[in-house]
CSV table of C-alpha atoms in Angstrom, one decimal:
chain,number,residue,atom,x,y,z
A,1004,MET,CA,-4.5,-0.1,-24.0
A,1005,ASN,CA,-1.7,1.3,-21.9
A,1006,CYS,CA,-0.2,-1.3,-19.6
A,1007,ILE,CA,2.4,-1.4,-16.7
A,1008,ILE,CA,4.2,-4.4,-15.3
A,1009,VAL,CA,4.9,-4.6,-11.5
A,1010,ASP,CA,7.0,-7.7,-10.6
A,1011,ASP,CA,10.2,-8.0,-8.7
A,1012,GLU,CA,11.6,-10.5,-11.1
A,1013,THR,CA,13.5,-9.1,-14.0
A,1014,LEU,CA,12.8,-12.3,-16.2
A,1015,SER,CA,9.1,-12.2,-15.6
A,1016,ARG,CA,8.8,-8.5,-16.5
A,1017,ASN,CA,10.8,-9.2,-19.8
A,1018,ILE,CA,8.7,-12.2,-20.8
A,1019,LEU,CA,5.5,-10.3,-20.2
A,1020,GLU,CA,6.8,-7.1,-22.2
A,1021,GLY,CA,7.5,-9.6,-25.0
A,1022,MET,CA,4.1,-10.9,-25.0
A,1023,ILE,CA,2.5,-7.5,-24.8
A,1024,ALA,CA,4.7,-6.1,-27.7
A,1025,ARG,CA,3.2,-8.8,-30.0
A,1026,ASP,CA,-0.3,-7.3,-29.5
A,1027,PRO,CA,-0.7,-4.0,-31.6
A,1028,GLU,CA,-3.6,-2.9,-29.1
A,1029,LEU,CA,-1.3,-3.1,-26.1
A,1030,THR,CA,1.6,-0.6,-25.1
A,1031,VAL,CA,3.9,-0.9,-22.1
A,1032,THR,CA,4.3,2.6,-20.6
A,1033,GLY,CA,6.5,1.2,-17.7
A,1034,GLN,CA,7.8,-1.7,-15.9
A,1035,TYR,CA,8.7,-1.6,-12.3
A,1036,SER,CA,10.3,-4.0,-9.7
A,1037,ASN,CA,8.2,-2.8,-6.7
A,1038,ALA,CA,5.0,-1.2,-5.9
A,1039,MET,CA,6.4,2.2,-4.7
A,1040,GLN,CA,7.9,2.8,-8.2
A,1041,ALA,CA,4.7,1.9,-9.8
A,1042,MET,CA,2.7,4.1,-7.4
A,1043,LYS,CA,4.9,7.1,-8.4
A,1044,HIS,CA,4.1,6.2,-12.0
A,1045,LEU,CA,0.4,6.4,-11.4
A,1046,ASN,CA,0.6,9.5,-9.7
A,1047,THR,CA,2.8,11.5,-12.1
A,1048,SER,CA,2.1,10.0,-15.5
A,1049,GLU,CA,0.2,12.2,-17.9
A,1050,GLU,CA,-0.9,8.9,-19.7
A,1051,SER,CA,-3.9,7.0,-18.5
A,1052,THR,CA,-3.2,3.3,-17.4
A,1053,ASP,CA,-5.7,0.9,-18.7
A,1054,LEU,CA,-4.2,-2.5,-17.4
A,1055,ILE,CA,-1.7,-3.6,-14.9
A,1056,PHE,CA,0.1,-6.8,-14.8
A,1057,LEU,CA,0.8,-7.3,-11.1
A,1058,ASP,CA,2.9,-9.9,-9.0
A,1059,ILE,CA,1.5,-10.6,-5.6
A,1060,HIS,CA,4.8,-11.3,-3.7
A,1061,MET,CA,7.0,-8.3,-3.7
A,1062,PRO,CA,9.3,-6.9,-1.0
A,1063,ASP,CA,7.7,-4.5,1.5
A,1064,PHE,CA,4.5,-4.1,-0.4
A,1065,THR,CA,2.4,-6.9,-1.7
A,1066,GLY,CA,0.3,-6.9,-4.8
A,1067,PHE,CA,-2.9,-6.8,-2.7
A,1068,ASP,CA,-1.5,-3.9,-0.6
A,1069,PHE,CA,-0.8,-2.1,-3.9
A,1070,ILE,CA,-4.3,-2.6,-5.1
A,1071,GLN,CA,-5.9,-1.3,-1.8
A,1072,THR,CA,-3.9,2.2,-2.2
A,1073,ILE,CA,-5.5,2.8,-5.8
A,1074,LYS,CA,-8.6,4.7,-6.0
A,1075,ASN,CA,-10.7,3.7,-9.1
A,1076,PRO,CA,-8.1,0.9,-10.1
A,1077,PRO,CA,-7.8,-0.1,-13.8
A,1078,ALA,CA,-8.1,-3.8,-15.0
A,1079,ILE,CA,-5.5,-5.8,-13.2
A,1080,VAL,CA,-4.2,-9.3,-14.1
A,1081,LEU,CA,-2.4,-11.0,-11.2
A,1082,VAL,CA,0.7,-12.8,-12.3
A,1083,THR,CA,2.3,-15.0,-9.7
A,1084,SER,CA,3.8,-18.4,-8.9
A,1085,ASP,CA,1.5,-18.9,-5.9
A,1086,LYS,CA,-1.9,-20.6,-6.5
A,1087,ASN,CA,-3.1,-20.0,-3.0
A,1088,PHE,CA,-4.7,-16.6,-3.3
A,1089,ALA,CA,-7.1,-17.1,-6.2
A,1090,THR,CA,-10.1,-17.0,-3.9
A,1091,GLU,CA,-9.0,-13.6,-2.3
A,1092,ALA,CA,-8.0,-12.2,-5.6
A,1093,PHE,CA,-11.6,-12.3,-7.0
A,1094,GLU,CA,-13.0,-10.5,-4.1
A,1095,TYR,CA,-11.7,-7.5,-6.0
A,1096,ASP,CA,-13.9,-6.2,-8.9
A,1097,CYS,CA,-10.8,-4.7,-10.7
A,1098,ILE,CA,-9.1,-8.2,-10.9
A,1099,VAL,CA,-9.9,-9.7,-14.4
A,1100,ASP,CA,-7.7,-12.8,-14.2
A,1101,TYR,CA,-5.1,-14.7,-12.1
A,1102,MET,CA,-2.1,-16.2,-14.0
A,1103,VAL,CA,0.2,-18.8,-12.4
A,1104,LYS,CA,3.8,-18.6,-13.7
A,1105,PRO,CA,5.2,-19.9,-15.9
A,1106,ILE,CA,2.9,-18.1,-18.5
A,1107,ASN,CA,2.4,-19.3,-22.2
A,1108,GLU,CA,1.2,-17.2,-24.9
A,1109,GLU,CA,-2.4,-18.7,-25.0
A,1110,ARG,CA,-2.9,-18.1,-21.3
A,1111,PHE,CA,-1.8,-14.5,-21.8
A,1112,GLN,CA,-4.0,-13.8,-24.5
A,1113,ARG,CA,-7.0,-15.3,-22.5
A,1114,ALA,CA,-6.3,-12.7,-19.8
A,1115,VAL,CA,-5.8,-9.8,-22.2
A,1116,ARG,CA,-9.2,-10.7,-23.9
A,1117,LYS,CA,-10.9,-10.4,-20.5
A,1118,ALA,CA,-9.3,-7.0,-19.8
A,1119,LYS,CA,-10.2,-5.8,-23.4
A,1120,ALA,CA,-13.9,-7.0,-22.8
A,1121,LEU,CA,-13.9,-5.0,-19.6
A,1122,LYS,CA,-12.7,-2.0,-21.1
A,1123,ALA,CA,-15.2,-2.2,-24.0
A,1124,SER,CA,-18.0,-2.7,-21.7
A,1125,THR,CA,-17.2,0.2,-19.5
A,1126,ALA,CA,-18.9,3.4,-20.6
A,1127,ALA,CA,-16.7,5.6,-18.7
A,1128,PRO,CA,-13.1,6.5,-20.3
A,1129,ALA,CA,-10.1,4.6,-19.0
A,1130,VAL,CA,-9.1,6.1,-15.6
A,1131,THR,CA,-5.8,7.2,-14.4
A,1132,PRO,CA,-5.6,5.9,-10.9
A,1133,VAL,CA,-3.8,8.7,-8.8
A,1134,GLY,CA,-5.2,8.1,-5.3
A,1135,THR,CA,-3.3,6.4,-2.6
A,1136,THR,CA,-6.0,4.9,-0.6
A,1137,THR,CA,-8.5,1.9,-0.8
A,1138,PRO,CA,-11.9,2.5,-2.6
A,1139,VAL,CA,-13.5,2.3,0.8
A,1140,ALA,CA,-10.9,4.4,2.8
A,1141,GLU,CA,-13.3,7.3,3.7
A,1142,PRO,CA,-16.1,5.1,5.4
A,1143,ALA,CA,-13.2,2.9,6.9
A,1144,ALA,CA,-11.7,5.9,8.5
A,1145,ALA,CA,-15.0,7.2,9.8
A,1146,ALA,CA,-15.8,3.8,11.3
A,1147,THR,CA,-12.4,3.5,13.0
A,1148,SER,CA,-13.1,7.0,14.5
A,1149,THR,CA,-16.3,5.8,16.1
A,1150,SER,CA,-15.0,2.4,17.3
A,1151,THR,CA,-11.7,3.8,18.9
A,1152,THR,CA,-11.9,5.3,22.4
A,1153,THR,CA,-10.3,8.6,23.3
A,1154,THR,CA,-9.2,7.7,26.7
A,1155,ASN,CA,-5.7,9.0,27.9
A,1156,ILE,CA,-5.7,11.9,25.4
A,1157,PRO,CA,-5.8,15.4,26.9
A,1158,ALA,CA,-8.8,17.5,26.3
A,1159,ASP,CA,-6.8,19.9,24.1
A,1160,THR,CA,-5.2,17.3,22.1
A,1161,PRO,CA,-6.6,16.7,18.5
A,1162,THR,CA,-8.1,13.4,18.0
A,1163,GLU,CA,-7.8,12.9,14.5
A,1164,PHE,CA,-5.9,14.4,11.4
A,1165,TYR,CA,-6.5,14.5,7.7
A,1166,VAL,CA,-4.6,13.3,4.8
A,1167,ASN,CA,-5.0,14.8,1.2
A,1168,ILE,CA,-5.6,11.9,-1.1
A,1169,ASP,CA,-6.5,12.5,-4.8
A,1170,ARG,CA,-8.0,15.9,-3.9
A,1171,ARG,CA,-10.1,14.5,-1.0
A,1172,LEU,CA,-9.3,15.0,2.7
A,1173,ILE,CA,-9.4,11.6,4.4
A,1174,LYS,CA,-9.9,11.6,8.3
A,1175,ILE,CA,-7.7,9.2,10.1
A,1176,ASP,CA,-8.3,8.6,13.9
A,1177,ILE,CA,-5.1,9.3,15.8
A,1178,GLN,CA,-5.5,6.4,18.4
A,1179,SER,CA,-6.1,3.8,15.4
A,1180,VAL,CA,-2.6,4.5,14.0
A,1181,ASN,CA,-0.2,1.7,14.7
A,1182,VAL,CA,2.9,2.7,12.9
A,1183,VAL,CA,4.1,5.3,10.5
A,1184,GLU,CA,7.0,4.3,8.1
A,1185,ALA,CA,9.0,6.5,5.9
A,1186,LYS,CA,9.3,5.1,2.3
A,1187,GLY,CA,11.2,7.5,0.1
A,1188,ASP,CA,8.9,10.4,-0.9
A,1189,TYR,CA,6.0,8.9,0.9
A,1190,ILE,CA,4.8,7.7,4.3
A,1191,HIS,CA,3.0,4.4,5.0
A,1192,ILE,CA,0.4,5.0,7.7
A,1193,LYS,CA,-0.8,1.7,9.2
A,1194,THR,CA,-4.0,1.8,11.3
A,1195,GLU,CA,-6.0,-0.9,12.9
A,1196,ALA,CA,-8.2,-1.2,9.9
A,1197,LYS,CA,-6.4,0.2,6.8
A,1198,ASN,CA,-3.2,1.3,5.3
A,1199,TYR,CA,-2.6,4.7,3.6
A,1200,ILE,CA,0.2,5.8,1.3
A,1201,VAL,CA,0.6,9.5,1.5
A,1202,HIS,CA,3.1,11.9,-0.3
A,1203,SER,CA,4.8,13.4,2.9
A,1204,THR,CA,7.6,13.1,5.3
A,1205,LEU,CA,8.0,11.5,8.5
A,1206,LYS,CA,9.0,14.9,10.2
A,1207,LYS,CA,5.7,16.5,9.0
A,1208,ILE,CA,3.4,13.7,10.5
A,1209,GLU,CA,5.4,13.7,13.6
A,1210,GLU,CA,4.4,17.1,14.2
A,1211,LYS,CA,0.8,16.2,13.9
A,1212,LEU,CA,0.9,13.2,16.4
A,1213,PRO,CA,0.7,13.7,20.1
A,1214,GLN,CA,4.0,13.2,21.9
A,1215,HIS,CA,2.5,11.2,24.8
A,1216,LEU,CA,1.1,8.6,22.4
A,1217,PHE,CA,3.8,8.5,19.7
A,1218,LEU,CA,7.6,8.1,19.7
A,1219,LYS,CA,10.0,8.0,16.8
A,1220,VAL,CA,12.0,4.8,17.5
A,1221,HIS,CA,14.1,4.8,14.3
A,1222,ARG,CA,14.9,7.1,11.5
A,1223,THR,CA,12.3,5.7,9.4
A,1224,TYR,CA,9.6,4.8,12.1
A,1225,ILE,CA,7.2,6.4,14.4
A,1226,ILE,CA,5.0,4.1,16.6
A,1227,ASN,CA,2.1,4.4,18.8
A,1228,THR,CA,3.5,3.1,22.1
A,1229,LYS,CA,0.1,2.0,23.4
A,1230,LYS,CA,0.1,-0.5,20.7
A,1231,ILE,CA,3.3,-2.4,21.7
A,1232,ILE,CA,2.7,-6.1,22.1
A,1233,ASP,CA,6.2,-7.3,22.9
A,1234,ILE,CA,9.7,-5.9,23.1
A,1235,GLU,CA,12.8,-8.1,22.2
A,1236,ASP,CA,16.4,-6.8,22.1
A,1237,ASN,CA,16.2,-3.9,19.6
A,1238,SER,CA,12.8,-4.3,18.2
A,1239,VAL,CA,9.0,-4.0,19.1
A,1240,LEU,CA,6.0,-6.0,17.9
A,1241,ILE,CA,2.9,-3.9,17.0
A,1242,GLY,CA,0.3,-6.0,15.4
A,1243,LYS,CA,2.1,-8.3,13.0
A,1244,ASP,CA,5.0,-5.6,12.3
A,1245,VAL,CA,8.4,-6.1,13.8
A,1246,ILE,CA,9.7,-2.5,14.2
A,1247,PRO,CA,13.5,-1.7,14.7
A,1248,VAL,CA,14.4,0.5,17.8
A,1249,SER,CA,17.6,2.4,17.4
A,1250,ARG,CA,20.1,2.5,20.2
A,1251,ALA,CA,19.7,6.3,20.7
A,1252,ASN,CA,15.9,5.9,21.1
A,1253,ARG,CA,15.7,2.9,23.2
A,1254,PRO,CA,16.2,4.7,26.6
A,1255,GLU,CA,13.2,7.2,25.8
A,1256,LEU,CA,11.2,4.1,24.9
A,1257,MET,CA,11.9,2.2,28.1
A,1258,LYS,CA,10.9,5.4,30.1
A,1259,ARG,CA,7.5,5.3,28.5
A,1260,LEU,CA,6.7,1.9,29.6
A,1261,ASN,CA,4.7,1.2,32.7
A,1262,MET,CA,6.9,-1.5,34.2
A,1263,LEU,CA,6.6,-3.5,37.3
């Protein structure tokens, strides 16, 4: 079984790699300190991935965020120092075990046996997860489209756009978009219901978004100005996200606001 390790702690990755090396049926094809690196591996590797050892708490992108971006995920073993997410973890069919650090050899082997049993019981061959959305992304996008009003949008303005994910076109309702963030060669689209990771640029999606609703407030952020909850100093609050606002873009943002 081909495995990858996704954990921001170097020591944890090295310990896991050592344990994997002692099992002749397992092969490490990559170890990564953050989810974005792992995503690139899944999108570009010619080898299938059968098992992922995944930390929950990582910078920028949590383990659960990572799982939600994978279409048809392989078996996943969560490896974490936090005991508080076990209930949430087993809401995902792909998660076969939940290991709390520090991990010993016996506990590791028990998790691996579960992953091997799952693979053996699956009639289909091991999948290579190359998508960047949740398994329910398409229905979620459709549901969001019907639940979001289209007020304040000129008649000739598109109300949705499509993203190409795993050779499928996924519709995203424009008014449901809260924030778009650039992350290297990808953009992170955060909507009211779901998040999407798309291989694109901030400039390209900016051209698709209506200017009366969206504003680039920072070199890595575009926001829906109608979703602003609070503004303080050089940042805005949208949902649970605090978004930086550059000094150069702040005057335009203030002009957009309907202030008393």
